[in-house]
Short mmCIF file of C-alpha atoms and ligand atoms in Angstrom, two decimals:
data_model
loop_
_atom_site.label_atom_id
_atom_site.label_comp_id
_atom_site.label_asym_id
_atom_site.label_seq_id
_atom_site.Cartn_x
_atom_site.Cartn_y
_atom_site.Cartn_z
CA UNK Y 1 0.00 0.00 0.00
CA UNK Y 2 3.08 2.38 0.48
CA UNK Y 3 4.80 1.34 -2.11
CA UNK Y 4 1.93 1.89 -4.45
CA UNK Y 5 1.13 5.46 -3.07
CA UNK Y 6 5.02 6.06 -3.87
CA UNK Y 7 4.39 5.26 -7.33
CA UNK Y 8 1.67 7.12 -7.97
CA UNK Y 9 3.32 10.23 -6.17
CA UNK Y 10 5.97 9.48 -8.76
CA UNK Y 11 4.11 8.88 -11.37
CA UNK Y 12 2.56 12.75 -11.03
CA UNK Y 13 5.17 13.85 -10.27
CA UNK Y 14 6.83 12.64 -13.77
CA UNK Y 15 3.62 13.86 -14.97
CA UNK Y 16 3.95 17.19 -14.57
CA UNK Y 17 7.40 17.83 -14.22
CA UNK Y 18 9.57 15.51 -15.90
CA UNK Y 19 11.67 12.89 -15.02
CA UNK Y 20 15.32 13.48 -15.12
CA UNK Y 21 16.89 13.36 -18.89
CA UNK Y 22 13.13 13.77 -20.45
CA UNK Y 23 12.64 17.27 -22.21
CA UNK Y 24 10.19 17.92 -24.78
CA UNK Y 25 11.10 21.59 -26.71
CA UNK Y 26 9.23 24.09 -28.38
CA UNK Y 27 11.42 26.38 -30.26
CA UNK Y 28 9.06 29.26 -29.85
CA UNK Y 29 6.34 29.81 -27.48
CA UNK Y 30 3.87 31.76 -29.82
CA UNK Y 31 3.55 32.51 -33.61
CA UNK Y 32 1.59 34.09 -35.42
CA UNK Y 33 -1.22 32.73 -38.21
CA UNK Y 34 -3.31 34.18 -40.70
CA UNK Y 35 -6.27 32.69 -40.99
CA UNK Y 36 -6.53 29.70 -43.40
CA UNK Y 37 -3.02 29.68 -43.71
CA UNK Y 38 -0.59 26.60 -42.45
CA UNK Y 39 1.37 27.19 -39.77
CA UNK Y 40 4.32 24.53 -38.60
CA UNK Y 41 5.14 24.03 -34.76
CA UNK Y 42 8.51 22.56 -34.37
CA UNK Y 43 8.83 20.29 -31.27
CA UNK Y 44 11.86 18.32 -30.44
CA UNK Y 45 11.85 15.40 -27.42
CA UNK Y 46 14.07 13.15 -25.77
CA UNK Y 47 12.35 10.31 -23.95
CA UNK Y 48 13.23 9.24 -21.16
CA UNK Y 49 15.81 6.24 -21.77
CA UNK Y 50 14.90 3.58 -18.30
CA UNK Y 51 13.68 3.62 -15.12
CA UNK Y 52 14.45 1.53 -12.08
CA UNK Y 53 11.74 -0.39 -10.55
CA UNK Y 54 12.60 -2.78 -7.19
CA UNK Y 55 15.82 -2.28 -8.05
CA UNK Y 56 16.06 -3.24 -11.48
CA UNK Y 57 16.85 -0.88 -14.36
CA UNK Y 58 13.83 -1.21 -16.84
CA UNK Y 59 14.08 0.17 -20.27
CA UNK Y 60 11.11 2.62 -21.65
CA UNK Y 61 9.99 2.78 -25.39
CA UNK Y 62 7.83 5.62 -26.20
CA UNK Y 63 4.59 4.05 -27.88
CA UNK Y 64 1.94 7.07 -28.55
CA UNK Y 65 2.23 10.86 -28.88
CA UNK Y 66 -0.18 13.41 -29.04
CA UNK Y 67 -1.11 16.95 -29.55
CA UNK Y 68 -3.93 18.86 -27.93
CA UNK Y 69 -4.90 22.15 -28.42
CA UNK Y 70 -5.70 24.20 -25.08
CA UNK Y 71 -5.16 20.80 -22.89
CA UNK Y 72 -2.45 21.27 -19.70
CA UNK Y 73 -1.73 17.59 -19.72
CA UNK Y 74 -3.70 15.93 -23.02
CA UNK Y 75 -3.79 12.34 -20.93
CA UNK Y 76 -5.78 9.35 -20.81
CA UNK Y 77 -9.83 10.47 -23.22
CA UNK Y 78 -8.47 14.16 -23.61
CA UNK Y 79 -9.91 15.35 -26.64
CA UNK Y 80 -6.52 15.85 -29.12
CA UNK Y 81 -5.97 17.12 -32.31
CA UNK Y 82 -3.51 14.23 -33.67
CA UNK Y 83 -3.43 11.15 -31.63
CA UNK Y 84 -0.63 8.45 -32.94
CA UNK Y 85 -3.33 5.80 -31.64
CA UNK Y 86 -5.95 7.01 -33.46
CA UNK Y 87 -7.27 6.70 -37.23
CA UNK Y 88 -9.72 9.47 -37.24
CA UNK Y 89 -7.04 11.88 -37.14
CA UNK Y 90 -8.14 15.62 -38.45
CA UNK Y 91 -6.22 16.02 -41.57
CA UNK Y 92 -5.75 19.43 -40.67
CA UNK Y 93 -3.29 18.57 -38.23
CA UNK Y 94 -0.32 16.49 -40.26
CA UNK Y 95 2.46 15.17 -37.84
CA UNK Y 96 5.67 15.32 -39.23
CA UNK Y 97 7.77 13.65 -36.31
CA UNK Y 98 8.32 10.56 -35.21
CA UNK Y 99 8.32 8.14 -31.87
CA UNK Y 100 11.95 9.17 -31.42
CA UNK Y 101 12.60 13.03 -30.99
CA UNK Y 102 10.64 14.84 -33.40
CA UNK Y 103 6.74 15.87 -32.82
CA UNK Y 104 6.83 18.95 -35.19
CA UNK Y 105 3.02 19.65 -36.32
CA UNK Y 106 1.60 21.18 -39.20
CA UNK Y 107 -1.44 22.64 -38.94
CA UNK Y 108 -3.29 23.44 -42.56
CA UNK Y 109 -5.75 25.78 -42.81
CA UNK Y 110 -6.06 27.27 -39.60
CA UNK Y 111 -9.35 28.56 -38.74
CA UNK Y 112 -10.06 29.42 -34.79
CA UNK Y 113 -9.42 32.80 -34.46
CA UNK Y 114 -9.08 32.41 -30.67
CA UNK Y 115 -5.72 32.02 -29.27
CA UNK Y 116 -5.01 28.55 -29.02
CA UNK Y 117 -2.04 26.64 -27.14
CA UNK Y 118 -0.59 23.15 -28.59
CA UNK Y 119 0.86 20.90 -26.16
CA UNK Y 120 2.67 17.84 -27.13
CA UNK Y 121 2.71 14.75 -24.93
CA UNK Y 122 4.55 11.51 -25.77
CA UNK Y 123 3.59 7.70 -23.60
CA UNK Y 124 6.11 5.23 -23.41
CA UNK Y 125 5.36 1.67 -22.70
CA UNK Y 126 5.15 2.43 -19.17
CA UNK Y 127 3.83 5.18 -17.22
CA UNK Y 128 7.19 6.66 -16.05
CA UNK Y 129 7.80 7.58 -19.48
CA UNK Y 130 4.94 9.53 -19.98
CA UNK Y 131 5.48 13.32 -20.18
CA UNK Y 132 3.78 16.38 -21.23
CA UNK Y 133 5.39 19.92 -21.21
CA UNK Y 134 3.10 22.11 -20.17
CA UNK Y 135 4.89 25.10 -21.73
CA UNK Y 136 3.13 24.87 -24.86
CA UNK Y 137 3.01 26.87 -28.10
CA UNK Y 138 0.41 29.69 -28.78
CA UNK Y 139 -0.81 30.53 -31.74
CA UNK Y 140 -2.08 33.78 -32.23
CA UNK Y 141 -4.74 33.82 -35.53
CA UNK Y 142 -5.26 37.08 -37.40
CA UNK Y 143 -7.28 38.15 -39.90
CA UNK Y 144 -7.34 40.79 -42.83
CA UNK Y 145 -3.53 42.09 -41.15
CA UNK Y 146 -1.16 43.13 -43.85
CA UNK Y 147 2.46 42.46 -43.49
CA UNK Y 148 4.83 45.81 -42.99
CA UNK Y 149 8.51 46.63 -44.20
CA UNK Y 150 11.05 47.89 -42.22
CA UNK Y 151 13.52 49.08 -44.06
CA UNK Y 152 16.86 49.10 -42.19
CA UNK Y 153 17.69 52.77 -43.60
CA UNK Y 154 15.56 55.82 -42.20
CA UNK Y 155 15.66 57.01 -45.82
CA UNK Y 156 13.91 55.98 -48.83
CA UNK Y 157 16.43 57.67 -50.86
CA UNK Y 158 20.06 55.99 -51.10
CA UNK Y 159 23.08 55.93 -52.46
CA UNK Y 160 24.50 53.91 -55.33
CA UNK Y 161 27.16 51.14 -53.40
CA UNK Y 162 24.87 51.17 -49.45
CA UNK Y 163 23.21 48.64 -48.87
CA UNK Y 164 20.08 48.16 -47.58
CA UNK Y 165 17.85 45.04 -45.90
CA UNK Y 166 14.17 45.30 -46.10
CA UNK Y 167 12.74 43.11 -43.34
CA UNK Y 168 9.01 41.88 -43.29
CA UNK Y 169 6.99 41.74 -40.53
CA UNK Y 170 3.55 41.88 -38.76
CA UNK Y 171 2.62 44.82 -36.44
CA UNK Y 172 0.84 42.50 -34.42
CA UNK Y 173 2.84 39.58 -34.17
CA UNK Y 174 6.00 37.64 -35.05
CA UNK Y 175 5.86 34.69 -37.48
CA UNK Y 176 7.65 31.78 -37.71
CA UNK Y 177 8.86 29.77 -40.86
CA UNK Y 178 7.40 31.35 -43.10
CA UNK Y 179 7.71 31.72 -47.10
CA UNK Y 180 7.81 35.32 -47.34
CA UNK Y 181 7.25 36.59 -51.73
CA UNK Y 182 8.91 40.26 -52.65
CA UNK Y 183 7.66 41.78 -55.07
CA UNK Y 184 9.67 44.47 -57.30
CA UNK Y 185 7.50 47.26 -59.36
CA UNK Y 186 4.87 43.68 -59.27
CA UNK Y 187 7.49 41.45 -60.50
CA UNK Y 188 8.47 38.21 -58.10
CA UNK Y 189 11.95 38.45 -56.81
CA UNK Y 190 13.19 35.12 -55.91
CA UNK Y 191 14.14 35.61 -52.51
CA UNK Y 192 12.14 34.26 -50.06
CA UNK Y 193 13.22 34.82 -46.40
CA UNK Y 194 11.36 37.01 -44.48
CA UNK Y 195 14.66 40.02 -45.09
CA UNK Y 196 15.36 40.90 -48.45
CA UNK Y 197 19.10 42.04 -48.37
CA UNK Y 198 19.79 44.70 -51.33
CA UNK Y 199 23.41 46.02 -51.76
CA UNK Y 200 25.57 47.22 -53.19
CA UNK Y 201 22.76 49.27 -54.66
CA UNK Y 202 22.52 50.28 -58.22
CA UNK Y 203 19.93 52.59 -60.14
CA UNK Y 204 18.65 49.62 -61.04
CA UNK Y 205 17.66 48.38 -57.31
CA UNK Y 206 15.25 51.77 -56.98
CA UNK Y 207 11.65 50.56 -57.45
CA UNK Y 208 8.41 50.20 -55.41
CA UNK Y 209 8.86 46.58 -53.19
CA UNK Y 210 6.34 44.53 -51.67
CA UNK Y 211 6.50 41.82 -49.11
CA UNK Y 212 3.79 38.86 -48.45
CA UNK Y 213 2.94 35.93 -46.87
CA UNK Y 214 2.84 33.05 -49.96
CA UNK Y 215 0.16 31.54 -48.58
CA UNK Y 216 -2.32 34.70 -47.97
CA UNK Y 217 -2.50 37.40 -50.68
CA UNK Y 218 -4.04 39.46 -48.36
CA UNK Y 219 -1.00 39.93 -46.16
CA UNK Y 220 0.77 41.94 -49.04
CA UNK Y 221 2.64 44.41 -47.63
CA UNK Y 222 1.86 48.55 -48.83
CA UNK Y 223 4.73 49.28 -51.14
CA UNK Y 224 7.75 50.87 -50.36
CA UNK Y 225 9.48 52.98 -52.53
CA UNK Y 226 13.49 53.15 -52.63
CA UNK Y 227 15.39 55.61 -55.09
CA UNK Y 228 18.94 55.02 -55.59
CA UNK Y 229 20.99 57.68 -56.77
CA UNK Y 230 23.16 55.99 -59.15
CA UNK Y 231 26.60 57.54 -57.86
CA UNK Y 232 28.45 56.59 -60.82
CA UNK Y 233 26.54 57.10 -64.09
CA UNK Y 234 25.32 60.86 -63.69
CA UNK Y 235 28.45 61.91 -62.04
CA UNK Y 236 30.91 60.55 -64.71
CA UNK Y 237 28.90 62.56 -67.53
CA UNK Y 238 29.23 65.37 -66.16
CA UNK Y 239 33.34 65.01 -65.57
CA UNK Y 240 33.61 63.85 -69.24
CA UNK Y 241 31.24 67.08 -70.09
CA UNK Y 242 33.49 69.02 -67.77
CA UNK Y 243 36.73 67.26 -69.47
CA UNK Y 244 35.69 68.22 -72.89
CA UNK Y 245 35.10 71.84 -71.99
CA UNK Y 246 38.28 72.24 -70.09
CA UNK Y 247 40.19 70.73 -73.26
CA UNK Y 248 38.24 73.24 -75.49
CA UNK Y 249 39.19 76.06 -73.25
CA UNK Y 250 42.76 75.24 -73.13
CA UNK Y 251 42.56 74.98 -76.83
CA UNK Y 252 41.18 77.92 -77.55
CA UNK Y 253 43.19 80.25 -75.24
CA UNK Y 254 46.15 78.72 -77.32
CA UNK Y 255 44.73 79.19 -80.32
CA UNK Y 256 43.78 83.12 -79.00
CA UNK Y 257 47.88 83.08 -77.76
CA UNK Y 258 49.19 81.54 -80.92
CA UNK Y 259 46.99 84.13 -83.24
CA UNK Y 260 47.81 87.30 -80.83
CA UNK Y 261 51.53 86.00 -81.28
CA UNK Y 262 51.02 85.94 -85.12
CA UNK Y 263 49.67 89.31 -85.67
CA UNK Y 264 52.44 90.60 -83.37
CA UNK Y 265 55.06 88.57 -85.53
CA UNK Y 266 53.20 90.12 -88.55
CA UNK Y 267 52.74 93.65 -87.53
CA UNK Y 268 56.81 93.24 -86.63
CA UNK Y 269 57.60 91.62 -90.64
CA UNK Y 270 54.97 94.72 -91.73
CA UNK Y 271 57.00 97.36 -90.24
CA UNK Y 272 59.89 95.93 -91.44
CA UNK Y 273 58.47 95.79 -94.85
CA UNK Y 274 57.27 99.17 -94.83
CA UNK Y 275 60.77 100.09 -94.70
CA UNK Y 276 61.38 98.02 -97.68
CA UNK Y 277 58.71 99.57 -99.19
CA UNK Y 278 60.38 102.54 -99.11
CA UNK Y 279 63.34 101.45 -100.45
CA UNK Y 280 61.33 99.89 -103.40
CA UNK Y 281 59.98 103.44 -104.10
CA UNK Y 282 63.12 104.52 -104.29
CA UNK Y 283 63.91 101.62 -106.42
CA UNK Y 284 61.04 102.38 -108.69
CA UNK Y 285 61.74 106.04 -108.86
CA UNK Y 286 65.70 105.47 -109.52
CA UNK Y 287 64.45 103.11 -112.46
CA UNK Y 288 63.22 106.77 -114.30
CA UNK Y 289 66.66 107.52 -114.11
CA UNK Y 290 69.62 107.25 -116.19
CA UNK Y 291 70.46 103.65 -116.76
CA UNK Y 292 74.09 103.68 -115.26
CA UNK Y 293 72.49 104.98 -112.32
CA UNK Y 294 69.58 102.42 -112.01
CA UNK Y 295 72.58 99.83 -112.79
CA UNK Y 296 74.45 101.16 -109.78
CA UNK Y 297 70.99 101.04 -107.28
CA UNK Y 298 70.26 97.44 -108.61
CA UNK Y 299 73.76 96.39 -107.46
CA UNK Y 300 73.16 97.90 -104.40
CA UNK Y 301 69.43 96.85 -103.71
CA UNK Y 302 69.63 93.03 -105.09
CA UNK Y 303 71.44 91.61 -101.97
CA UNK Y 304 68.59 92.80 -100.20
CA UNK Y 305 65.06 90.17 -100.98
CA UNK Y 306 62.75 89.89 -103.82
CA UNK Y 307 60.76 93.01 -103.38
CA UNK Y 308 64.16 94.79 -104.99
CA UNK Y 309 64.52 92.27 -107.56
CA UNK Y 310 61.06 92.58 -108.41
CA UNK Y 311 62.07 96.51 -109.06
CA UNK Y 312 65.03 95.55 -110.94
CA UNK Y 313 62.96 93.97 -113.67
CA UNK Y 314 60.33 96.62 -113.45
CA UNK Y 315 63.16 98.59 -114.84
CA UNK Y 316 64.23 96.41 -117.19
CA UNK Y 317 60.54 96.10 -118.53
CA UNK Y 318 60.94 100.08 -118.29
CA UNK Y 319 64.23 100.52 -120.33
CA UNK Y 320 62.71 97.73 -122.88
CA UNK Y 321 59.52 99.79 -123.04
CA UNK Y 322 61.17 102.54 -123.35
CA UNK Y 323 63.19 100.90 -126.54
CA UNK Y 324 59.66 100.30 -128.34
CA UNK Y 325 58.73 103.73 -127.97
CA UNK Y 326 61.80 105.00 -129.49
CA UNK Y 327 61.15 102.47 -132.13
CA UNK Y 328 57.35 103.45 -132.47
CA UNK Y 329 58.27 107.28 -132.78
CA UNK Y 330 60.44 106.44 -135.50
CA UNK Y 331 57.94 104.76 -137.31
CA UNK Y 332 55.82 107.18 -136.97
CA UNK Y 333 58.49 109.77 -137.86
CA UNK Y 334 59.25 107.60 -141.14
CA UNK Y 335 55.70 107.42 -141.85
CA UNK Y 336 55.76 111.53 -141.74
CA UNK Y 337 58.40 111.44 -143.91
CA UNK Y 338 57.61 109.43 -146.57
CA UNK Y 339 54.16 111.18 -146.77
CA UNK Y 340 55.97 113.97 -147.42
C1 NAG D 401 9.29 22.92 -21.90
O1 NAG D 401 9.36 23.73 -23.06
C2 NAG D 401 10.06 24.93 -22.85
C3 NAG D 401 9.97 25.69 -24.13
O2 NAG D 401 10.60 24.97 -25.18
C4 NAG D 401 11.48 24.65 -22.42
O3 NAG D 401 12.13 25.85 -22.16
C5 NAG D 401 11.51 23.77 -21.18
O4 NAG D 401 12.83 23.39 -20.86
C6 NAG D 401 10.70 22.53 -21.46
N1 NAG D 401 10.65 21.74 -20.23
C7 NAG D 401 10.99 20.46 -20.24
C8 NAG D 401 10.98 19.77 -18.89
O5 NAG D 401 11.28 19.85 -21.26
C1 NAG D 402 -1.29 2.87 -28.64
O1 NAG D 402 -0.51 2.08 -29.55
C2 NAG D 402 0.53 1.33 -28.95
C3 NAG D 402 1.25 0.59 -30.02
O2 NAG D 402 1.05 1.14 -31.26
C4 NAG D 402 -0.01 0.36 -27.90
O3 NAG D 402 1.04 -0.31 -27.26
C5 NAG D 402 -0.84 1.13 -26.90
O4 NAG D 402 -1.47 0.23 -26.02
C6 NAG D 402 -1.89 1.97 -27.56
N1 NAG D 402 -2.54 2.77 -26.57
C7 NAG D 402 -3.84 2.89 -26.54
C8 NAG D 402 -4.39 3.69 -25.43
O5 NAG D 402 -4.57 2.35 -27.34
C1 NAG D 403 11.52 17.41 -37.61
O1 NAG D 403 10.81 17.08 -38.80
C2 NAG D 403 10.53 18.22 -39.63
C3 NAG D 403 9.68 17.72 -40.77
O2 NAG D 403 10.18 16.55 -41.34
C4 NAG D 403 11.82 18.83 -40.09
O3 NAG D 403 11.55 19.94 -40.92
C5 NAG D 403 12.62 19.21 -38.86
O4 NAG D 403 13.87 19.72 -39.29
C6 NAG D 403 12.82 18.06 -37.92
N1 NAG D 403 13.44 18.56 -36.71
C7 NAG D 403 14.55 18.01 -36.20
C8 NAG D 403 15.05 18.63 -34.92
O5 NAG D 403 15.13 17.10 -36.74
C1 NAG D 404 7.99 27.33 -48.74
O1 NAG D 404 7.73 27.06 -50.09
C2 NAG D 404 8.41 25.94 -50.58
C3 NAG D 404 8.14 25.84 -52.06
O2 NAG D 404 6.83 26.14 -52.38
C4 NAG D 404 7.95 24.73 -49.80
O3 NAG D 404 8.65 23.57 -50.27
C5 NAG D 404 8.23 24.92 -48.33
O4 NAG D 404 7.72 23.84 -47.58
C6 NAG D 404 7.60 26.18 -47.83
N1 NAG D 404 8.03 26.43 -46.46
C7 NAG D 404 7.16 26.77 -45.49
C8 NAG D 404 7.76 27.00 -44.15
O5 NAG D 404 5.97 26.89 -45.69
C1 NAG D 405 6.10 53.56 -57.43
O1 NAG D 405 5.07 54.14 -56.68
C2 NAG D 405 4.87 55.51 -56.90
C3 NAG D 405 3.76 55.98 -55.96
O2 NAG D 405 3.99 55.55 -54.67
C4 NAG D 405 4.52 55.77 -58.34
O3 NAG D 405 4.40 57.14 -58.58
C5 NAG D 405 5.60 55.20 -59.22
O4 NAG D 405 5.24 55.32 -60.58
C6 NAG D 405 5.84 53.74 -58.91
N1 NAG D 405 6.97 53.26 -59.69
C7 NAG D 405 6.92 52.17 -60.43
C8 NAG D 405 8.15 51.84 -61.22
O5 NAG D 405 5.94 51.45 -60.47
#
């Protein structure tokens, strides 16, 4: 009769808290669900190996698991929502462990739009390896919420080369596991974690982004617009514009130099040919004179340059017309005479 209150002390006690080296873990406490959508609750256990019973060391095999929804314990005819035992299972509710450390449950199409808690319990072939944790997992259902982006830069415009993560999330609550869909000016971007890391940006990264749940259209996000001001593009143009014109300006003030150099060159060569000029005159005059004279100038003037030389046969063509005249007045003077 002791011994058998003693068990059953144990027994509860194993119940409710565990026997040593028996865990069962929920990753997360609560998530979040929109309604209709399929939300996955991973669960991890470790049974509890053996126990020792009038002194002998008994081995334990776990033999049934469940999962109840709002249960503290989920023993013995507690309603559950998947029962290992059971062939009426709700197909809503697909269990994707096993009898040997994994009780993760999927849950399709969630509907309650209370706040439900999911507690896993496993049974072993004996009662000391029964266990639930009473921790649980809540599931918070929402309806008709839209998803949000935080955007890890204050500003919606950016530089070209920052980068920038776009993280989407619920103002209400946090989900787990999800499959998040971007969107980019309505075109799918492959990523599908719920942060979207952009960067280095270009000018082609600026564009209106959405975020969503892939399983509820409804939970697409308002857009968010980014801008990128392409660093490189707009600001090389206008060095290469700035180039060009600094080339063109250096040009032309050598071109102004070079010409202001000419003209003074030429004014210099134009007074010196004035002078020449002069000369020339002289040259021309002296050719109305005597021709030993204009002989002696020509002498004189034709070490000089061409402009004398030029004279010199001016004076020839002179003395030649000269020549012609003498020979026309003769005519002429015959012609008198023989009319006479
Ligand atoms: C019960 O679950 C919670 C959450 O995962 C965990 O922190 C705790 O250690 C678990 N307790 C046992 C006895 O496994
Ligand atoms: C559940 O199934 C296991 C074996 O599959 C069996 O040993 C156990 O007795 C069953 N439990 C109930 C309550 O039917
Ligand atoms: C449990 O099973 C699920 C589904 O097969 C899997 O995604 C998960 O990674 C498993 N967890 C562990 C701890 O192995
Ligand atoms: C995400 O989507 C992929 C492909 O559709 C699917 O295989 C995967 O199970 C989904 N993951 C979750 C957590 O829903
Ligand atoms: C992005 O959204 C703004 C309004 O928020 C709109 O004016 C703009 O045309 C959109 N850009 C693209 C590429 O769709």
């Amino acid at each position: 009769m002791k011994l058998y209150n003693k068990n059953i002390l144990w027994s509860f006690m194993f119940l409710l808290a565990g026997a040593a080296g028996v865990t069962i873990q929920y990753p997360f406490l609560s998530t979040c669900a929109f309604k209709g959508s399929t939300v996955t609750l991973p669960c991890s256990f470790t049974p509890r190996k053996s126990f020792s019973r009038d002194g002998r060391e008994i081995p334990l095999k776990v033999v049934r698991v469940r999962w109840c929804k709002n249960h503290e314990i989920c023993h013995s005819t507690t309603p559950s929502v998947f029962d290992s035992n059971s062939t009426t299972n709700d197909p809503g509710y697909e269990y994707l462990g096993d009898l040997k450390g994994n009780c993760t449950l999927r849950i399709r199409n969630i509907k309650t739009s209370d706040e439900p808690t999911f507690r896993f319990r496993m049974e072993a072939d004996d009662s000391a390896g029964h266990f639930t944790n009473r921790t649980g997992v809540k599931v918070s259902v929402v309806e008709g919420s839209r998803m949000r982006i935080k955007s890890s830069s204050d500003v919606t415009e950016l530089r070209g080369g920052q980068s920038v993560s776009l993280q989407c999330t619920s103002p209400f609550c946090t989900f787990y596991h999800l499959n998040i869909t971007w969107t980019k000016d309505g075109h799918a971007l492959p990523e599908t974690g719920p942060a979207l890391q952009l960067g280095p940006l270009t000018s082609e990264d600026s564009g209106n982004y959405t975020c969503g749940l892939k399983t509820n259209s409804g939970s697409r996000s308002e857009p968010i617009r980014l801008q990128v001001e392409a660093e490189e593009n707009p600001s090389t143009l206008p060095l290469i514009v700035g180039g060009v014109f600094g080339f063109l300006l250096v040009l032309i003030v050598f071109i102004l130099v070079f010409l202001l150099i000419q003209r003074k060159r030429a004014a210099g060569s134009r007074a010196a040919r004035g002078e020449m000029e002069l000369k020339r005159d002289d040259n021309v005059y002296s050719s109305v004179l005597p021709a030993g004279d204009a002989g002696h100038q020509r002498t004189e003037t034709s070490q000089e340059d061409d402009g004398i030389s030029y004279a010199s046969v001016q004076f020839k063509h002179n003395k030649h017309k000269k020549k012609l005249e003498e020979e026309a007045d003769s005519i002429i003077y015959s012609s008198v005479v023989t009319k006479g």
